[in-house]
Tab-separated table of C-alpha atoms and ligand atoms in Angstrom:
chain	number	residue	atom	x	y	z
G	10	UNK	CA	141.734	174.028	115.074
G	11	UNK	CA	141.352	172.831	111.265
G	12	UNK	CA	144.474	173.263	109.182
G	13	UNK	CA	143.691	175.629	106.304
G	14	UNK	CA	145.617	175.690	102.884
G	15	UNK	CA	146.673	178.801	101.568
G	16	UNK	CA	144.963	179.393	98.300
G	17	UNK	CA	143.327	181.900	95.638
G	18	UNK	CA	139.861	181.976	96.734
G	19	UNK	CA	136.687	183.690	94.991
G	20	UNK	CA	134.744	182.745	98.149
G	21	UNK	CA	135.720	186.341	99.426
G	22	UNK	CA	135.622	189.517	98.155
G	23	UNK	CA	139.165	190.959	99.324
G	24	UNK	CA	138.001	194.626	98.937
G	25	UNK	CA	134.727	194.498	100.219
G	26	UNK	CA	136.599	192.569	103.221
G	27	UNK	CA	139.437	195.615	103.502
G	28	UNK	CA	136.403	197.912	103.796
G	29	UNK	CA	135.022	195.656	106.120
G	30	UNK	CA	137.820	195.731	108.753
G	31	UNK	CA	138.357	199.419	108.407
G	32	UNK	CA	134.970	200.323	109.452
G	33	UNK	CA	135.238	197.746	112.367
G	34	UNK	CA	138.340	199.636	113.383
G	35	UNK	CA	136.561	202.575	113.255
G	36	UNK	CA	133.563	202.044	114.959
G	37	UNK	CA	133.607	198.559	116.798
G	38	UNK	CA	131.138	196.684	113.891
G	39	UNK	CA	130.058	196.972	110.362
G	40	UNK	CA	127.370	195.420	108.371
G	41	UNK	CA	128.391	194.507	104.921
G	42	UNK	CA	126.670	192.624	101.733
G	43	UNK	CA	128.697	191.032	98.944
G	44	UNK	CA	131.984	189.677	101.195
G	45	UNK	CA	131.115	186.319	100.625
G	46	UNK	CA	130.341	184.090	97.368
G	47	UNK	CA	126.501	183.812	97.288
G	48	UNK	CA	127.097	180.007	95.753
G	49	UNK	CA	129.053	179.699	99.423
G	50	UNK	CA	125.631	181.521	101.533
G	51	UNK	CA	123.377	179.113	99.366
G	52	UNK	CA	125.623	175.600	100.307
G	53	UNK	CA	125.653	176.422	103.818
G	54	UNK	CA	121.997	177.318	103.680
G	55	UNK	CA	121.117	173.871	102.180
G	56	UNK	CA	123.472	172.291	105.158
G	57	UNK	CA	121.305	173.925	107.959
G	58	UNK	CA	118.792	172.464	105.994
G	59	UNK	CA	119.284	169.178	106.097
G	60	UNK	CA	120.712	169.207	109.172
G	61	UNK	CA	117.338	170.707	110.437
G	62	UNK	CA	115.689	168.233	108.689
G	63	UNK	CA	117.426	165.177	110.104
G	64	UNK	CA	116.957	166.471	113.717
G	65	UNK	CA	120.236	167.068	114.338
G	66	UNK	CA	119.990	170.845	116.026
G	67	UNK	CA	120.689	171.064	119.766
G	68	UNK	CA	118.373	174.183	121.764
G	69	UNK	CA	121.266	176.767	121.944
G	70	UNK	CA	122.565	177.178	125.850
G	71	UNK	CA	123.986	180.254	127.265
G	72	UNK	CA	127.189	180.822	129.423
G	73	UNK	CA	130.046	178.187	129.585
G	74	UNK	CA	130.728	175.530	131.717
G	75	UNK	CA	129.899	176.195	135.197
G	76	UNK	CA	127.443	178.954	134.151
G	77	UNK	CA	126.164	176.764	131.285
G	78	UNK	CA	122.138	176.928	131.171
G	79	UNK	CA	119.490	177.001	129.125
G	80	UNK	CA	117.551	179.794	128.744
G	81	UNK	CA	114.795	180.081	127.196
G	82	UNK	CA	113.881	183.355	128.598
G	83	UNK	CA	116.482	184.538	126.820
G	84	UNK	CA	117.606	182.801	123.951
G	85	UNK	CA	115.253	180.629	121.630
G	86	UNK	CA	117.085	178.822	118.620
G	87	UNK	CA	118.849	175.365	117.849
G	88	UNK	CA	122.584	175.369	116.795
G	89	UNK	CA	125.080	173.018	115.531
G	90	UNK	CA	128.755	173.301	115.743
G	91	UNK	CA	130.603	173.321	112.624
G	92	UNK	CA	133.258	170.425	112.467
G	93	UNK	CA	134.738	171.484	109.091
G	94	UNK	CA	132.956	167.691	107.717
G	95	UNK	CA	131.852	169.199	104.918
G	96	UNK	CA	133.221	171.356	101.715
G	97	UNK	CA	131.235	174.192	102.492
G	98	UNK	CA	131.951	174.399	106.247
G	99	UNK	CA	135.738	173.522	105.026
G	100	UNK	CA	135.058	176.776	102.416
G	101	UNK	CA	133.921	178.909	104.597
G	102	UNK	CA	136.298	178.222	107.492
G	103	UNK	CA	139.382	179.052	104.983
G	104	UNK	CA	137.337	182.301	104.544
G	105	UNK	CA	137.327	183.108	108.116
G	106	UNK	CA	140.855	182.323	108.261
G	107	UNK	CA	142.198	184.903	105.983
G	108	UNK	CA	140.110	187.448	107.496
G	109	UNK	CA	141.618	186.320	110.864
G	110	UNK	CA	144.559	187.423	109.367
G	111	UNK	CA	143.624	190.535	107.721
G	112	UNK	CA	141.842	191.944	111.229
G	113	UNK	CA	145.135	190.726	113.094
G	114	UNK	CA	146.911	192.932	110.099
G	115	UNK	CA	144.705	196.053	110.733
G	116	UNK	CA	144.211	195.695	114.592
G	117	UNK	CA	147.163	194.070	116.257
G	118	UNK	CA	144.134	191.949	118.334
G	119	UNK	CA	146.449	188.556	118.160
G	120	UNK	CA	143.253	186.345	116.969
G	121	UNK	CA	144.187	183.128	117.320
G	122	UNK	CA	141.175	180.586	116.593
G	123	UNK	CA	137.684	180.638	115.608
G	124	UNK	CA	134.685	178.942	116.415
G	125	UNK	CA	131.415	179.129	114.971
G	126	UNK	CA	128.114	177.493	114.429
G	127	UNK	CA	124.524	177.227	112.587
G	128	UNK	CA	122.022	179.344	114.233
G	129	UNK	CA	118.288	178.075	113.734
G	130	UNK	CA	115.381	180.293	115.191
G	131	UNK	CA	112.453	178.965	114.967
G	132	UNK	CA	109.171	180.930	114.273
G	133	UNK	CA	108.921	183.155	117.365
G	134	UNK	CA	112.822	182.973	118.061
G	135	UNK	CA	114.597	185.584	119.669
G	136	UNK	CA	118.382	186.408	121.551
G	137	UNK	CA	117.539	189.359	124.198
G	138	UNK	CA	120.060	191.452	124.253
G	139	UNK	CA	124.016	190.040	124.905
G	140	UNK	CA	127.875	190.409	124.427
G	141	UNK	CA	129.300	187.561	122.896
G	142	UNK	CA	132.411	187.723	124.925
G	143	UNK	CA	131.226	185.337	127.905
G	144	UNK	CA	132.133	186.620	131.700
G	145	UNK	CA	135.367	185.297	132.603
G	146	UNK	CA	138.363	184.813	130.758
G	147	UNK	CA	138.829	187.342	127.377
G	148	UNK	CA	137.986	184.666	125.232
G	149	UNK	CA	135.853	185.771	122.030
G	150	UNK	CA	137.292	188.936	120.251
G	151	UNK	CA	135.654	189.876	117.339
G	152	UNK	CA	132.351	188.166	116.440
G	153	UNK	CA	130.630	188.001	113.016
G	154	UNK	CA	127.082	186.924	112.038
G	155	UNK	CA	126.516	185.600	108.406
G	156	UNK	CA	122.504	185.669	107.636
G	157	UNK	CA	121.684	182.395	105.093
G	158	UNK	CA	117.705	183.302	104.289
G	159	UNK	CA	117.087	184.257	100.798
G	160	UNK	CA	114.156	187.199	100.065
G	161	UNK	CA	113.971	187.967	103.721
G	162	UNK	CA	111.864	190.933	104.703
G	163	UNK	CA	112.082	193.710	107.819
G	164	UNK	CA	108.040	192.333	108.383
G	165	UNK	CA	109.168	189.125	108.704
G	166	UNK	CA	110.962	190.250	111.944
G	167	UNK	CA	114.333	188.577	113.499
G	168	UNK	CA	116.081	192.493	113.324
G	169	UNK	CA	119.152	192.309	114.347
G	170	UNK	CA	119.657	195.700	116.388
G	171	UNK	CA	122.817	196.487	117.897
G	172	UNK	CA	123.568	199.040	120.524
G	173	UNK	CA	127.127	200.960	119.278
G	174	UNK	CA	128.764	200.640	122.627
G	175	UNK	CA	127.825	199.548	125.729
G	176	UNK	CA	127.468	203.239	127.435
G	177	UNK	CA	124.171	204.134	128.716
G	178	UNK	CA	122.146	205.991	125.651
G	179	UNK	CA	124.344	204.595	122.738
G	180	UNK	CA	122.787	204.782	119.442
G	181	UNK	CA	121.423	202.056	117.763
G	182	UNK	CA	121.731	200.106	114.447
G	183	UNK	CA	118.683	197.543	112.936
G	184	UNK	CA	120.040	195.035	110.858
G	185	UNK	CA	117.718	193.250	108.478
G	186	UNK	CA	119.120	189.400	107.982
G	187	UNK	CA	119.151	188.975	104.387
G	188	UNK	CA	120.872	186.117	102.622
G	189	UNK	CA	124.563	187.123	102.388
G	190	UNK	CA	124.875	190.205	105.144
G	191	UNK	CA	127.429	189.892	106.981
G	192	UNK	CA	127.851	191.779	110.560
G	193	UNK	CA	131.584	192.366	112.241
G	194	UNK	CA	131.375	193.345	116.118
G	195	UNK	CA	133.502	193.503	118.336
G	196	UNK	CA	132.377	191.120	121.087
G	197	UNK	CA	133.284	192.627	124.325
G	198	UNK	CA	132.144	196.582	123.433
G	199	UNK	CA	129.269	195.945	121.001
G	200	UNK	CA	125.674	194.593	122.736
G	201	UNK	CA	123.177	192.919	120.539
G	202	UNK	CA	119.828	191.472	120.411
G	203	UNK	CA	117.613	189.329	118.017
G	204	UNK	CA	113.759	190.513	117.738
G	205	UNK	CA	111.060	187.193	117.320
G	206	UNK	CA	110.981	186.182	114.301
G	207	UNK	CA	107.915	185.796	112.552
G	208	UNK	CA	109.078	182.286	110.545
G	209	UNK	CA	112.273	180.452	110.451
G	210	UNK	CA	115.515	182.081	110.444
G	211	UNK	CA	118.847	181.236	109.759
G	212	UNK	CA	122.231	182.191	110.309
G	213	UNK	CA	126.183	181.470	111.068
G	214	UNK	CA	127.953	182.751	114.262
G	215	UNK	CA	131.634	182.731	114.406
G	216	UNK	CA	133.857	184.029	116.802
G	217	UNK	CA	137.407	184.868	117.058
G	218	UNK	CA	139.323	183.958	119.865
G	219	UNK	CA	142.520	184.940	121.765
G	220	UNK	CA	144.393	182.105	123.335
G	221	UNK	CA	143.116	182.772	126.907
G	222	UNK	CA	144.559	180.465	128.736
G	223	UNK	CA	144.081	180.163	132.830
G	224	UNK	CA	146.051	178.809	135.036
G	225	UNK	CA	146.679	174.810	134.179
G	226	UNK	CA	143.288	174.917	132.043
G	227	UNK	CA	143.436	175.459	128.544
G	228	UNK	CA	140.645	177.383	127.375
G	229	UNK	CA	139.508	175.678	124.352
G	230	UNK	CA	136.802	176.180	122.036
G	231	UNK	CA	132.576	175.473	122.944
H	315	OGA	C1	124.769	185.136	118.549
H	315	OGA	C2	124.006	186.240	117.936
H	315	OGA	C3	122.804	187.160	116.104
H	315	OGA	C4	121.854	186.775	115.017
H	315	OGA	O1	124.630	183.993	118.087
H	315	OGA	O2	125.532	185.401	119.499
H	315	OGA	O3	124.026	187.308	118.495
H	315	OGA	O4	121.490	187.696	114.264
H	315	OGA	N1	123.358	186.046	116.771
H	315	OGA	O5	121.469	185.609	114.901
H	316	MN	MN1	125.608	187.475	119.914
């Protein structure tokens, strides 16, 4: 875990964040615009970039550890790891922290860590339809999605739709992944899917994590 000072910010919007959480606690997600600094969502947009560009993206796997596979049938996109090496993973990290703190405020969920990554589909990418919390130990909590492409438009595809629990016949939500939207869910009651998209799309994924620790094995993050 990366050690976080505790400063002023402007990288988040503290209201729109309060409003944020509440609905979460209400209804198990939100979708939000305006949280986050739109300088922030253009820095980490020009990092996918590059990283893109130097070749650097690994085809996203599904599961963990002994259930680790690829699968393309069901997931197509590259992702990289953030390692907090640069100042706008470092920025957006503290971000995540305070609102670790601010949903452990509000919920009593004992977050503990996060983890999150770059998301790359490529044209005709897709995520059928998932929980982020994987099968085993109650590891990912609350999950959020951060959408990086400027001008993007519902014909250009890559919907987001959420179900809004997992009961048979739940009502759904279709999120359009504009630069600077930001989704909440909670990852064990909240399924999801990504439709193709029609070009490139890009996101952040970040999850926060209780300590789940089992038996001698320390469940740590990836
Ligand atoms: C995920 C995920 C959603 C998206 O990475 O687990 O569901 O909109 N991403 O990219
Ligand atoms: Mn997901």
């Amino acid at each position: 875990m990366i050690e976080l000072v505790e400063a002023e910010t402007d990288d988040f919007d503290r209201s729109v964040g309060d409003a944020a959480i509440e609905a979460l606690a209400q209804n198990g997600y939100c979708v939000v615009d305006g949280l986050l600094n739109p300088g922030l969502i253009g820095s980490l947009n020009a990092e996918l970039a590059a990283l893109d560009a130097s070749g650097v993206l690994a085809a996203a796997a599904i599961g963990r550890e002994g259930g680790r596979r690829q699968a393309a049938e069901i997931r197509r996109a590259a992702i990289h790891w953030f390692d907090g090496g640069t100042a706008a993973e470092r920025r957006f990290l503290e971000v995540a922290e305070r609102l670790r703190s601010a949903i452990n405020r509000r919920l009593f969920l004992g977050l503990f860590d996060f983890e999150c990554n770059f998301i790359a589909y490529p044209t005709g990418g897709f995520y059928g339809r998932h929980l982020d919390s994987l099968s085993g130990a109650r590891n990912r909590v609350v999950s959020m999605v951060i959408y990086l492409d400027p001008g993007w438009q519902a014909e250009y595809g890559g919907i987001l739709r959420l179900w809004e629990s997992v009961d048979e016949g739940a009502g759904t939500v279709e999120v359009v992944p504009q630069a600077g939207r930001v989704v909440l869910m909670m990852s064990e009651e909240i399924p999801h899917e990504v439709l193709p998209a029609h070009r490139p799309r890009h996101a952040v994924a970040g999850w926060w994590r209780v300590n789940a620790s089992t038996g001698q094995r320390l469940d740590t993050s990836r």
